[in-house]
Short mmCIF file of C-alpha atoms in Angstrom, two decimals:
data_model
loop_
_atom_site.label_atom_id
_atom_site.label_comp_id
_atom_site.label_asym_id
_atom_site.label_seq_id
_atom_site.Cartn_x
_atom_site.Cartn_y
_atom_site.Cartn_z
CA UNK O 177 22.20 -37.39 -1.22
CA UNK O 178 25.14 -37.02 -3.18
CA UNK O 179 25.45 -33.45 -4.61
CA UNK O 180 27.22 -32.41 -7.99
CA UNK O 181 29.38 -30.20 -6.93
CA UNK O 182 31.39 -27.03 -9.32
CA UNK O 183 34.73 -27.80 -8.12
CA UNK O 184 35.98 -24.00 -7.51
CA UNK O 185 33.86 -24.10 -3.84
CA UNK O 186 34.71 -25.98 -0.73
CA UNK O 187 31.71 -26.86 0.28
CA UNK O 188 31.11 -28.00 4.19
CA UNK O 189 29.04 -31.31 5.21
CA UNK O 190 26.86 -28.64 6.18
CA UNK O 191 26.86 -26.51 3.43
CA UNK O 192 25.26 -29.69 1.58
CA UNK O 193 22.77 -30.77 4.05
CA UNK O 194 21.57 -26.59 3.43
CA UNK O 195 21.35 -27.10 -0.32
CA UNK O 196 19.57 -30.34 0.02
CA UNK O 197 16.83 -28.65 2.70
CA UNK O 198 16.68 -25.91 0.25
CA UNK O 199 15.97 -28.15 -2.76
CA UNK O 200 13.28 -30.49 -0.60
CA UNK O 201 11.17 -26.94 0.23
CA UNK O 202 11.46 -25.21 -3.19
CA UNK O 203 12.10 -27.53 -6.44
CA UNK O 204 10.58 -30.33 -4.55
CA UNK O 205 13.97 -32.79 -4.47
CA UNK O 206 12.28 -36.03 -3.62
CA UNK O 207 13.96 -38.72 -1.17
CA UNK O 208 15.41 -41.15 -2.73
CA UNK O 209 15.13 -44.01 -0.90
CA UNK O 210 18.35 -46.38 -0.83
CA UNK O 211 19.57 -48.42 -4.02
CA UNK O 212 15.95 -47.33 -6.11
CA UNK O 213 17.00 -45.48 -9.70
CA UNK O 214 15.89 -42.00 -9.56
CA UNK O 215 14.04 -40.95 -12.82
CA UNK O 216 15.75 -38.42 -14.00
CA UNK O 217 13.69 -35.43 -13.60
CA UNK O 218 14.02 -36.09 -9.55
CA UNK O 219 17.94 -36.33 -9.61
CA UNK O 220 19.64 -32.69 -7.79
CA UNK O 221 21.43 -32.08 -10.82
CA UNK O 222 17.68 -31.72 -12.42
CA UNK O 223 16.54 -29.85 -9.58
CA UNK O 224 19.44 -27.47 -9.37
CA UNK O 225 19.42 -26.67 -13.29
CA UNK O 226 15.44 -26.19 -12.38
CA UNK O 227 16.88 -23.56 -9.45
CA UNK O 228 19.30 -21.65 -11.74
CA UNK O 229 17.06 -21.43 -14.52
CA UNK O 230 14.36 -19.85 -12.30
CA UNK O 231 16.78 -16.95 -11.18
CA UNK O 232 18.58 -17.09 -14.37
CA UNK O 233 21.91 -18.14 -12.91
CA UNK O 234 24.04 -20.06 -15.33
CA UNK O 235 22.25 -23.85 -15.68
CA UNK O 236 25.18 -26.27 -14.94
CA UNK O 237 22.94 -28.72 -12.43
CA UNK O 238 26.24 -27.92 -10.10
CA UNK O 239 26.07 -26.89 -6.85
CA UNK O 240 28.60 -23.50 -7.37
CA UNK O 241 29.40 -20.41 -5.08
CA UNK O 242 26.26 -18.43 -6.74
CA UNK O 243 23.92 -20.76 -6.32
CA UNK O 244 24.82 -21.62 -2.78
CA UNK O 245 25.06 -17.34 -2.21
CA UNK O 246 21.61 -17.39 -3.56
CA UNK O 247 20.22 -20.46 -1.58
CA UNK O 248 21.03 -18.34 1.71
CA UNK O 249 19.01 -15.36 0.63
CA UNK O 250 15.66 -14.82 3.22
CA UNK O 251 12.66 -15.61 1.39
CA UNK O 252 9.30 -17.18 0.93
CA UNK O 253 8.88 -20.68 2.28
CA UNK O 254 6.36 -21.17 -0.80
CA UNK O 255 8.13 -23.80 -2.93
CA UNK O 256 8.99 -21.98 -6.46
CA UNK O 257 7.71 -24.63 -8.79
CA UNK O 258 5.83 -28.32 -8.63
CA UNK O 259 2.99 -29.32 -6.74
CA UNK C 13 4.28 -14.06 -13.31
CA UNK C 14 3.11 -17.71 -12.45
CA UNK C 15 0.18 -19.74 -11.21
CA UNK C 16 -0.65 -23.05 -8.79
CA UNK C 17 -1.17 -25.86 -11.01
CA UNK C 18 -4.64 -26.09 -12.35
CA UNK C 19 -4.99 -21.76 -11.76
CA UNK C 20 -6.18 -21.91 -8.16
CA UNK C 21 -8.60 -19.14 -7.88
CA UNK C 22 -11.44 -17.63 -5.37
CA UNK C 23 -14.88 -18.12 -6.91
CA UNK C 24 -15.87 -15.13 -4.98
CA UNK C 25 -14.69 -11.65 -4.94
CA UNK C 26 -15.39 -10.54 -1.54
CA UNK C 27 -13.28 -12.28 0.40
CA UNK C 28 -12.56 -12.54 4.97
CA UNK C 29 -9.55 -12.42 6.79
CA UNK C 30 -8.90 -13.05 10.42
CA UNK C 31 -6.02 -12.09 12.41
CA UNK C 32 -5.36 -15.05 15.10
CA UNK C 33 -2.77 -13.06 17.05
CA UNK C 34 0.37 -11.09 17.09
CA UNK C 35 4.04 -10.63 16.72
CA UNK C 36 5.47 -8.94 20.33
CA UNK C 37 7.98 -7.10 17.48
CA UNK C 38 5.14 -4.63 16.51
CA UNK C 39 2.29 -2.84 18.40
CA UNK C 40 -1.08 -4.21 17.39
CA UNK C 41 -2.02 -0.90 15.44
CA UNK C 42 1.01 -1.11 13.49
CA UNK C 43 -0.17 -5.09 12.67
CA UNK C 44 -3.21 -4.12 11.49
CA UNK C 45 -2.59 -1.30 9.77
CA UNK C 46 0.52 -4.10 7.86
CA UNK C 47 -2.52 -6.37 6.66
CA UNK C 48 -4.90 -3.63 5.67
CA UNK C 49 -2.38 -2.27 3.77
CA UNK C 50 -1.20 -5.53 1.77
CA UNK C 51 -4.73 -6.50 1.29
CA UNK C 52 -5.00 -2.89 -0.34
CA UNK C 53 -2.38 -3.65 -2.90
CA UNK C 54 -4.20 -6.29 -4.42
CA UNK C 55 -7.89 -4.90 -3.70
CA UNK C 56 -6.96 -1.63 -5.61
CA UNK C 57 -6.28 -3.30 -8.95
CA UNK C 58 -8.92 -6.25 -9.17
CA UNK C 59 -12.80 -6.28 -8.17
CA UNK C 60 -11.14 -7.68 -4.68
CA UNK C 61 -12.54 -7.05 -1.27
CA UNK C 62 -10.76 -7.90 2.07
CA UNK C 63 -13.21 -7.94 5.24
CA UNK C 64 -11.74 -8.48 8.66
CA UNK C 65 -13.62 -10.74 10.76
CA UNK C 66 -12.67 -11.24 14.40
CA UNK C 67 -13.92 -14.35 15.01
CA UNK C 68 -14.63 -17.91 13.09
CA UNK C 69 -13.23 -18.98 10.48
CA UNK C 70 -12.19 -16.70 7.70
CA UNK C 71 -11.15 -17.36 3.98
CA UNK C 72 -7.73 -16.10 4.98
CA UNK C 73 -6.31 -16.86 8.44
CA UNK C 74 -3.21 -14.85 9.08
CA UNK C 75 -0.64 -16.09 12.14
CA UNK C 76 2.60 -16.10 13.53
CA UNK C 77 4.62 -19.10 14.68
CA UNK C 78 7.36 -20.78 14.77
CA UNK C 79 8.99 -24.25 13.61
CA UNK C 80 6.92 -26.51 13.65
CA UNK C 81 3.09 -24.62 13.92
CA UNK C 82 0.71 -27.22 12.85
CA UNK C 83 0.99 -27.75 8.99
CA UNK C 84 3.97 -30.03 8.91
CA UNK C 85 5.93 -27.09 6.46
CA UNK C 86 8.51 -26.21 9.69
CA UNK C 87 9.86 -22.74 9.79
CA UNK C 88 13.91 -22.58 10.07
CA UNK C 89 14.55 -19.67 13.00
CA UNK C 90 15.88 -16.44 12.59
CA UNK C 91 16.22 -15.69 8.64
CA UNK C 92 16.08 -18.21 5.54
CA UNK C 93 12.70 -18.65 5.53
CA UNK C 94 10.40 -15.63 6.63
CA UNK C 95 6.63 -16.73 5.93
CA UNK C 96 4.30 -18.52 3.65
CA UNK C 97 1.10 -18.96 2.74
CA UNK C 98 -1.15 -21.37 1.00
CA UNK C 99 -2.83 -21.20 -2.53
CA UNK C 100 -6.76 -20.51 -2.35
CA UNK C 101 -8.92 -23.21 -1.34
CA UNK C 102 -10.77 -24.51 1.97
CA UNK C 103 -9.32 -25.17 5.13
CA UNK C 104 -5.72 -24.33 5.07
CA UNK C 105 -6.35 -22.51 1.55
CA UNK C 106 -5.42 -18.87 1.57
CA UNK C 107 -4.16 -19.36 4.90
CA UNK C 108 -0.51 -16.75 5.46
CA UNK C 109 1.87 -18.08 8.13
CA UNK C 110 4.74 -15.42 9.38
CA UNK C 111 7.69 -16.98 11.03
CA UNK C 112 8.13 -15.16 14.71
CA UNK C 113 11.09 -16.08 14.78
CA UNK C 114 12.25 -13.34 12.61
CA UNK C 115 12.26 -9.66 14.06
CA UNK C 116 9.25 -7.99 12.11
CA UNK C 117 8.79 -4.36 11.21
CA UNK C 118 7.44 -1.14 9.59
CA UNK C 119 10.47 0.01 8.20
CA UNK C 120 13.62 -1.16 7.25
CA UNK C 121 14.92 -2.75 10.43
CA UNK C 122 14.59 -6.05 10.32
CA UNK C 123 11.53 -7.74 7.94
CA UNK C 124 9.02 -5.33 6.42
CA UNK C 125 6.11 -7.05 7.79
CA UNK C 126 3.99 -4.98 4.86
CA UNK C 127 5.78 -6.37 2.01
CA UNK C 128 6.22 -9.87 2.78
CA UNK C 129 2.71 -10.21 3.71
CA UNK C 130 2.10 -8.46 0.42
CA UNK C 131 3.93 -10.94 -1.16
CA UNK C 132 2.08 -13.70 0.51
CA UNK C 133 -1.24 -12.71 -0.12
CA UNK C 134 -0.54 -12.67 -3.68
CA UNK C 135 -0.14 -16.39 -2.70
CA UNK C 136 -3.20 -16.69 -0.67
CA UNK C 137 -4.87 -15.19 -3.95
CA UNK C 138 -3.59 -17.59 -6.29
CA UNK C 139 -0.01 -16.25 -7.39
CA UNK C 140 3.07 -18.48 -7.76
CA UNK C 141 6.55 -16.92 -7.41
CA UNK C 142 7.35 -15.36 -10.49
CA UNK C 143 11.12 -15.05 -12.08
CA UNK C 144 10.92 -11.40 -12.20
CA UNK C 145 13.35 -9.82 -9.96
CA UNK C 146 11.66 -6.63 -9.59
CA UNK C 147 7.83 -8.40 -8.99
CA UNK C 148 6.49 -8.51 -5.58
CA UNK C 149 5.73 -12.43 -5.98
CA UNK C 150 9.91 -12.73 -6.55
CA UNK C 151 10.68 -15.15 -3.57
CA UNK C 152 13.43 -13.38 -2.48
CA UNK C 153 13.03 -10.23 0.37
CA UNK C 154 14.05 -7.33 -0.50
CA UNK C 155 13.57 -3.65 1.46
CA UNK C 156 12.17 -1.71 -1.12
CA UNK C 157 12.21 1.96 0.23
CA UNK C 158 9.97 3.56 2.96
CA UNK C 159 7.85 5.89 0.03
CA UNK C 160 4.77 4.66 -1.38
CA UNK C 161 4.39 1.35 -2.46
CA UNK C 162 4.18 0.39 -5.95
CA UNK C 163 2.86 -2.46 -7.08
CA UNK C 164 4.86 -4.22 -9.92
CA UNK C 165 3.60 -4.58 -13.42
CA UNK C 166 4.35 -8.08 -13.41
CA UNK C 167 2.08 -8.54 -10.72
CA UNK C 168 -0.29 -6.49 -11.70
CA UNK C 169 -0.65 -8.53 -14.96
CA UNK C 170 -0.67 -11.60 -12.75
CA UNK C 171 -3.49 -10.86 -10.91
CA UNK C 172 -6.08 -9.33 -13.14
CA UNK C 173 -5.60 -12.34 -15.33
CA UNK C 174 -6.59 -14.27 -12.44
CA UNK C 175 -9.60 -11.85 -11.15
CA UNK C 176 -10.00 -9.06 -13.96
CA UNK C 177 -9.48 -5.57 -13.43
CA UNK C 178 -10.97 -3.40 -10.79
CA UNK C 179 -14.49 -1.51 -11.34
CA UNK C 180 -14.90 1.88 -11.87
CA UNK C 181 -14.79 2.75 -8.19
CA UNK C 182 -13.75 6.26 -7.14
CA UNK C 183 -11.04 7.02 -4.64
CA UNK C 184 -10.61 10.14 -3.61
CA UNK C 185 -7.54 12.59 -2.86
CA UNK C 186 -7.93 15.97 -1.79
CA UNK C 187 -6.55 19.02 -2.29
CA UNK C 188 -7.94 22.16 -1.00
CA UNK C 189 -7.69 25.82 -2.28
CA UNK C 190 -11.34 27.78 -1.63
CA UNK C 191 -12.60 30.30 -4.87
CA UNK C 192 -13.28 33.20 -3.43
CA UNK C 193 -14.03 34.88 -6.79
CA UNK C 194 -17.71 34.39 -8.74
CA UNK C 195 -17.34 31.42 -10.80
CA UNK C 196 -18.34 33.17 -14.08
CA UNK C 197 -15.03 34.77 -14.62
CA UNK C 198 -12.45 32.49 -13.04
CA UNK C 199 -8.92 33.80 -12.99
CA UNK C 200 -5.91 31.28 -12.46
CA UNK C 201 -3.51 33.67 -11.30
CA UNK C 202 -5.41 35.71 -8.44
CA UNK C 203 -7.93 33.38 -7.27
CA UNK C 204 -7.92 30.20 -4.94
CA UNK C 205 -9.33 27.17 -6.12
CA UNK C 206 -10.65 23.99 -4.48
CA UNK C 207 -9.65 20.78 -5.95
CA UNK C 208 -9.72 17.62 -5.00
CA UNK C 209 -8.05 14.64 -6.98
CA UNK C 210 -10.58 11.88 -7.80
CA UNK C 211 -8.98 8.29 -8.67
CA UNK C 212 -10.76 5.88 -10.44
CA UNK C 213 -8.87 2.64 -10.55
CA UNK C 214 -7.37 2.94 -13.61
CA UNK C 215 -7.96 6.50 -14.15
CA UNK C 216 -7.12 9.36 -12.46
CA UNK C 217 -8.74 12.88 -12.55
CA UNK C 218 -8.38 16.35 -10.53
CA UNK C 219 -11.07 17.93 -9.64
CA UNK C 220 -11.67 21.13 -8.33
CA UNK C 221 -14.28 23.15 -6.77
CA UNK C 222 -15.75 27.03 -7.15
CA UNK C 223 -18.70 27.91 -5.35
CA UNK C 224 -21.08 26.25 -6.76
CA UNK C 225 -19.23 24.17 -9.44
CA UNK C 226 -16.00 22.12 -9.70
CA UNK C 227 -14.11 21.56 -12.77
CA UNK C 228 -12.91 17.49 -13.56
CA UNK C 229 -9.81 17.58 -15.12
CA UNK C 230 -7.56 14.22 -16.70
CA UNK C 231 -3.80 14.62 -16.64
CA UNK C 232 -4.18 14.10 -20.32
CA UNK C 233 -7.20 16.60 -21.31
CA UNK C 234 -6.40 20.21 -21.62
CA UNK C 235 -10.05 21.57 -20.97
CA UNK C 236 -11.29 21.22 -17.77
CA UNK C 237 -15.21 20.14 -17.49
CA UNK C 238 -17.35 22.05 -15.61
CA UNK C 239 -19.93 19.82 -13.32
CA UNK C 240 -22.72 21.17 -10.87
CA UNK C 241 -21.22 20.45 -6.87
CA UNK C 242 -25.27 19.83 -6.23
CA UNK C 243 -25.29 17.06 -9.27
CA UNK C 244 -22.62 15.19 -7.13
CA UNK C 245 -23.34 16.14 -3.69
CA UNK C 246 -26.46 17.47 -3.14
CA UNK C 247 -26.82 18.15 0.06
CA UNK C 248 -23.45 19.67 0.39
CA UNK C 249 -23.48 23.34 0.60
CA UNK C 250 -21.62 25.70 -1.94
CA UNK C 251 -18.37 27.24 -1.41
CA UNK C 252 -16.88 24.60 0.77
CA UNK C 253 -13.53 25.50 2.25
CA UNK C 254 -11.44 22.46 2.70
CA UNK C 255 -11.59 18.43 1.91
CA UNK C 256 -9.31 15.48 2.42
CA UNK C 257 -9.55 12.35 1.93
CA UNK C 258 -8.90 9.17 4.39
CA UNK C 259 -7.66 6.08 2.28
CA UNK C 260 -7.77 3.62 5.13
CA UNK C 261 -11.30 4.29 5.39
CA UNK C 262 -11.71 4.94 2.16
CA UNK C 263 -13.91 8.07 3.30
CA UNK C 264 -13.77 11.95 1.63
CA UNK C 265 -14.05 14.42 4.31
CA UNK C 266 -15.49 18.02 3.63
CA UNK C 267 -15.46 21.82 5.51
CA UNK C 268 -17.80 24.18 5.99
CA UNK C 269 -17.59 26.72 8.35
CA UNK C 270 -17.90 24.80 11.58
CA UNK C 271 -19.16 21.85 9.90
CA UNK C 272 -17.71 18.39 8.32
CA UNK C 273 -19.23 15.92 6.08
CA UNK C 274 -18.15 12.40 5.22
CA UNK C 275 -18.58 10.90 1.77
CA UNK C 276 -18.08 7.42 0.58
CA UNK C 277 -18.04 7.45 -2.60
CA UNK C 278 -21.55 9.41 -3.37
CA UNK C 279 -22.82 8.82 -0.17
CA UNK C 280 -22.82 11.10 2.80
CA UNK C 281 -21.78 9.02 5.95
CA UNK C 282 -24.74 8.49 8.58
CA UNK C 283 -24.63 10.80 11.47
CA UNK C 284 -22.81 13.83 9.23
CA UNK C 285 -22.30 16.62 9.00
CA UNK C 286 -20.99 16.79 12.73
CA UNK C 287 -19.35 19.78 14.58
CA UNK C 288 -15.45 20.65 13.92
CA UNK C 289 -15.10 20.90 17.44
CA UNK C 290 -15.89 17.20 17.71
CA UNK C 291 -12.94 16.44 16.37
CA UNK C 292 -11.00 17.89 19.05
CA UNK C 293 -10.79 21.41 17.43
CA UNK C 294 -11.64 24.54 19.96
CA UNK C 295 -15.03 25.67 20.25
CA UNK C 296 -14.34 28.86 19.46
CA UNK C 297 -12.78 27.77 15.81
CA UNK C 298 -14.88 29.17 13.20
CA UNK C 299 -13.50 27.46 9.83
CA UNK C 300 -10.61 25.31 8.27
CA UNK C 301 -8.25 26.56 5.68
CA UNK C 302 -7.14 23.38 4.36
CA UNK C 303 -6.47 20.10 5.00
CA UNK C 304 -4.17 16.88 3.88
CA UNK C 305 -3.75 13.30 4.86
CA UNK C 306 -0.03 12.22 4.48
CA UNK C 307 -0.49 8.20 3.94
CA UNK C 308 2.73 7.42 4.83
CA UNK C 309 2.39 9.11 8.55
CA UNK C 310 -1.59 8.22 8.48
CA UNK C 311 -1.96 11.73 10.21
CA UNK C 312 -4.41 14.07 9.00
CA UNK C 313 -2.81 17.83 8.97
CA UNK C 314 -5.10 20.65 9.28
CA UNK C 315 -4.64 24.38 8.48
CA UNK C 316 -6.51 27.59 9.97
CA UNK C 317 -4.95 30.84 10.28
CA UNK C 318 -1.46 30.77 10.88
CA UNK C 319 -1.19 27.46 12.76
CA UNK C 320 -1.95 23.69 12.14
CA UNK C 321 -2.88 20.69 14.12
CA UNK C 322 -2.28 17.36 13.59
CA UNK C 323 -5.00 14.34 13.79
CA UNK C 324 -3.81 10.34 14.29
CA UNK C 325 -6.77 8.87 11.55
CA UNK C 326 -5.84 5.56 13.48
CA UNK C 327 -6.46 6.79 16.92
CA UNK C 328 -9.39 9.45 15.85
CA UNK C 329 -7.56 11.74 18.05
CA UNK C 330 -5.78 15.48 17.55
CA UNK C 331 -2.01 14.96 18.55
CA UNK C 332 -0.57 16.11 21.89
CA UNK C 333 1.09 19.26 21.05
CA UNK C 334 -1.15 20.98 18.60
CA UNK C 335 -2.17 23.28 17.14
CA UNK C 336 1.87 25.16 16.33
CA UNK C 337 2.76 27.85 14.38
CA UNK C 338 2.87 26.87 10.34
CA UNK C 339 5.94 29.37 9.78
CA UNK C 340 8.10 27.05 12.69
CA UNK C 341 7.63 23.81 11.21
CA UNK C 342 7.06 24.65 7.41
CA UNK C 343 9.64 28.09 7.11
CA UNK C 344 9.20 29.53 3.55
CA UNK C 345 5.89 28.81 2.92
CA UNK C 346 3.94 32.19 4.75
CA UNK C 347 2.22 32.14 7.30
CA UNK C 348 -1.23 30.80 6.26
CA UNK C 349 -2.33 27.92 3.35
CA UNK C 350 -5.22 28.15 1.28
CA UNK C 351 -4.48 24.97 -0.24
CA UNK C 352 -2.43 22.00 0.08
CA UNK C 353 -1.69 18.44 -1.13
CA UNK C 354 0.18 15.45 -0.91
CA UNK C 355 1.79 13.38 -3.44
CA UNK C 356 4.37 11.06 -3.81
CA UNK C 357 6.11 12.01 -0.49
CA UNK C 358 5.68 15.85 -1.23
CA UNK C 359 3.12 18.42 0.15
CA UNK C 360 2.55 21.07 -2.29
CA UNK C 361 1.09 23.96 -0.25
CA UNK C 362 -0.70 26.88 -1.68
CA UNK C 363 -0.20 30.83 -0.80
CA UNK C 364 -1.75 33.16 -2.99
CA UNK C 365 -0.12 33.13 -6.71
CA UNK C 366 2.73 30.78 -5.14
CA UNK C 367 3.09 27.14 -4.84
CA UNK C 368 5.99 25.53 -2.30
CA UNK C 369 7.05 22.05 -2.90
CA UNK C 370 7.96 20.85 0.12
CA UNK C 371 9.66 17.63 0.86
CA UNK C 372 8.91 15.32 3.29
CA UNK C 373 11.49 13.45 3.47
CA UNK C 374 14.23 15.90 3.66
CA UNK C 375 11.55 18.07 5.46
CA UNK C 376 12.25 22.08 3.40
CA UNK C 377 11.03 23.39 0.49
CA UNK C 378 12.47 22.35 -2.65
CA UNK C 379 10.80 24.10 -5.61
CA UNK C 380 8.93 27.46 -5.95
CA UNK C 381 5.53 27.44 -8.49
CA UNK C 382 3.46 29.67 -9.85
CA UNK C 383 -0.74 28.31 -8.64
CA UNK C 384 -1.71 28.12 -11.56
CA UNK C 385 1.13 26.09 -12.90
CA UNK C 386 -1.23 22.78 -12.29
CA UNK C 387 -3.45 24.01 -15.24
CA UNK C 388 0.02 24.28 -17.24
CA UNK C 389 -0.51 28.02 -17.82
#
């Protein structure tokens, strides 16, 4: 899935595949299956403004270097918001 | 603080949980004790109770595994994610799921296996992750500190909105100092005094004990109040010379000459009083000066004369090594207690007119008090 990215952060194919797990487990990033319009709510930029609201990072819907920092913090595997 | 959609709740306040088997990073005690302890967190603010069952199925089912262990939500290997757990509800509901993969343990090495399962029982009870960086139910680990837990405010507000705040149910901590002077004319400054700390939920009181009476005094009141022992307890006998009190089994323990009695709340415990002696004391001991239970250690330290043993509450056995000389391990404080207690990772032990502060932690004395200075004269 294409990921917005802040443009101050090289960001490996890797690094993307991470955020994209991360954003499947916890703000409940829904496949989008090829060539189907995403509603908005479901795009990643929705889902990461959802992410940096919820631990009050600055909401840009970009993947940046804080964000990522934060995504590799241990946690809870409980998904932080949806169903 | 947050909820499951729709406020998932437990109809029920007493509520089972069933340990299906073990990390190899941890000794079994040390597992145990993990759970009891995070179910306490919880249990001691609400009308919660947590029963262990050790077989069939229980409300909560705690396990380890990793990737993949049979609920299609795949752990990730060492780090990222450490556990989760599912909102209440049948089946799976409740259910906590630690992720072996990580290296689990009681102190700051590795996970805190306490604290995240803390953390994920407030999910099996109904809690979402809240945005609070300081709450518990914050999904992000973090060591907070080896001295007595805390829980948050946050969370504390989370989950008595969910289950309502806990009864008036008395816990008990001790702290032992014996009158030896007629009650009538009770004199701070020369005397010793019994007291014992009694903790309701949401209150806490001292209390402390004379011969025949023991005064029940709130951090905030000035005046003691004077109760009859016998209108509590009453078939304890008068002047009783020392008392502690387990938390893990929520049981008050209480000296008299050769003899111990265990209370639960009111209650005296089936099968008490028993012999000292039974607890691995000598025969030949005649009486107990005092007595504390350091929670963070869960060992049980006991005073007579001018030495003091050491009981493991989890094993129910005196420590190798005991009894030793209370001027070796505890210099400063004389050679004999007739008091002490324990709070907030200090033991304050009382000599006569003095009281020694003594640190745990850094293991010496760090303040000199007057006895009396707990009734502020």
């Amino acid at each position: 899935i294409p990921i917005p990215l802040e443009d101050s952060h090289e960001f490996t194919e890797k690094d993307l595949q991470f955020a994209e797990r991360y954003l499947r487990t916890h703000y409940d990033l829904r496949p989008n299956p090829a060539g189907i319009m995403r509603k908005s709510g479901n795009t990643v930029a929705a889902k990461l403004r959802e992410m940096q609201a919820f631990f009050g990072l600055e909401v840009t819907g970009k993947l940046d270097e804080e964000t990522y920092e934060l995504m590799q913090k241990p946690r809870c595997g409980v998904p932080d918001v949806g169903e | 603080y947050n909820f499951f959609p729709r406020k998932l709740k437990w109809s029920k306040m007493n509520l089972t949980y069933r340990i299906m088997n073990y990390t190899s990073d941890l000794r079994r005690n040390e597992v145990d004790r993990a759970f009891r302890k995070a179910f306490k967190v919880w249990s001691d603010v609400t009308p919660l109770n947590f029963t262990r069952i050790r077989s069939g199925i229980a409300d909560i089912m705690i396990s380890f595994g990793t990737k993949e262990h049979g609920d299609f939500y795949p752990f990730d290997g060492p780090s990222g994610l450490l556990a989760h757990a599912f909102p209440p509800g049948p089946d799976y509901g409740g259910d906590a799921h630690f992720d072996d993969d990580e290296v689990w343990s009681d102190d700051s090495k590795g996970y805190n296996l306490f604290l995240v399962a803390a953390h994920e029982f407030g999910h099996s009870l109904g809690l979402e992750h809240s945005r609070d960086p300081g709450a518990l139910m914050f999904p992000i680990y973090t060591y907070t500190g080896k001295t007595g837990f805390v829980l948050p405010d946050d969370d504390v507000q989370g989950i008595q909105e969910l289950y309502g705040k806990s009864g008036t149910v008395y816990s008990i901590f001790y702290v032992t100092i014996t009158i030896n002077s007629p009650v009538t004319y009770f004199n701070y400054n020369t005397s010793k005094i019994l007291l014992f700390c009694a903790m309701t939920r949401n209150l806490k009181y001292i209390l402390f004990f004379s011969t025949r009476f023991f005064w029940r005094l709130h951090p905030q009141m000035v005046e003691a109040e004077l109760v009859l022992l016998k209108s509590f307890w009453p078939e304890l006998p008068n002047k009783i010379d020392a008392a502690y009190e387990n938390p893990i089994k929520d049981l008050v323990f209480m000296f008299k000459g050769k003899k111990v009695w265990a209370l639960n709340g009111y209650d005296i415990v089936e099968d008490f009083p028993k012999k000292i002696y039974e607890m691995g004391f000598p025969k030949e001991m005649k009486r107990i000066d005092a007595a504390v239970h350091v929670k963070d250690t869960g060992k049980t330290l006991f005073f007579t004369g001018n030495k003091y043993w050491s009981y493991d509450e989890e094993a129910e056995v005196m420590e190798a090594g005991y009894p030793r000389l209370i001027e070796e391990e505890f210099a400063g404080i004389g050679d004999k207690v007739d008091a002490v207690y324990e709070r907030n990772g200090y033991l304050y032990f009382f000599n006569g007119p003095l009281q020694f502060e003594y640190s745990i932690w850094s293991q010496r004395i760090v303040r000199v008090l007057h006895t009396n200075s707990l009734f502020w004269c």
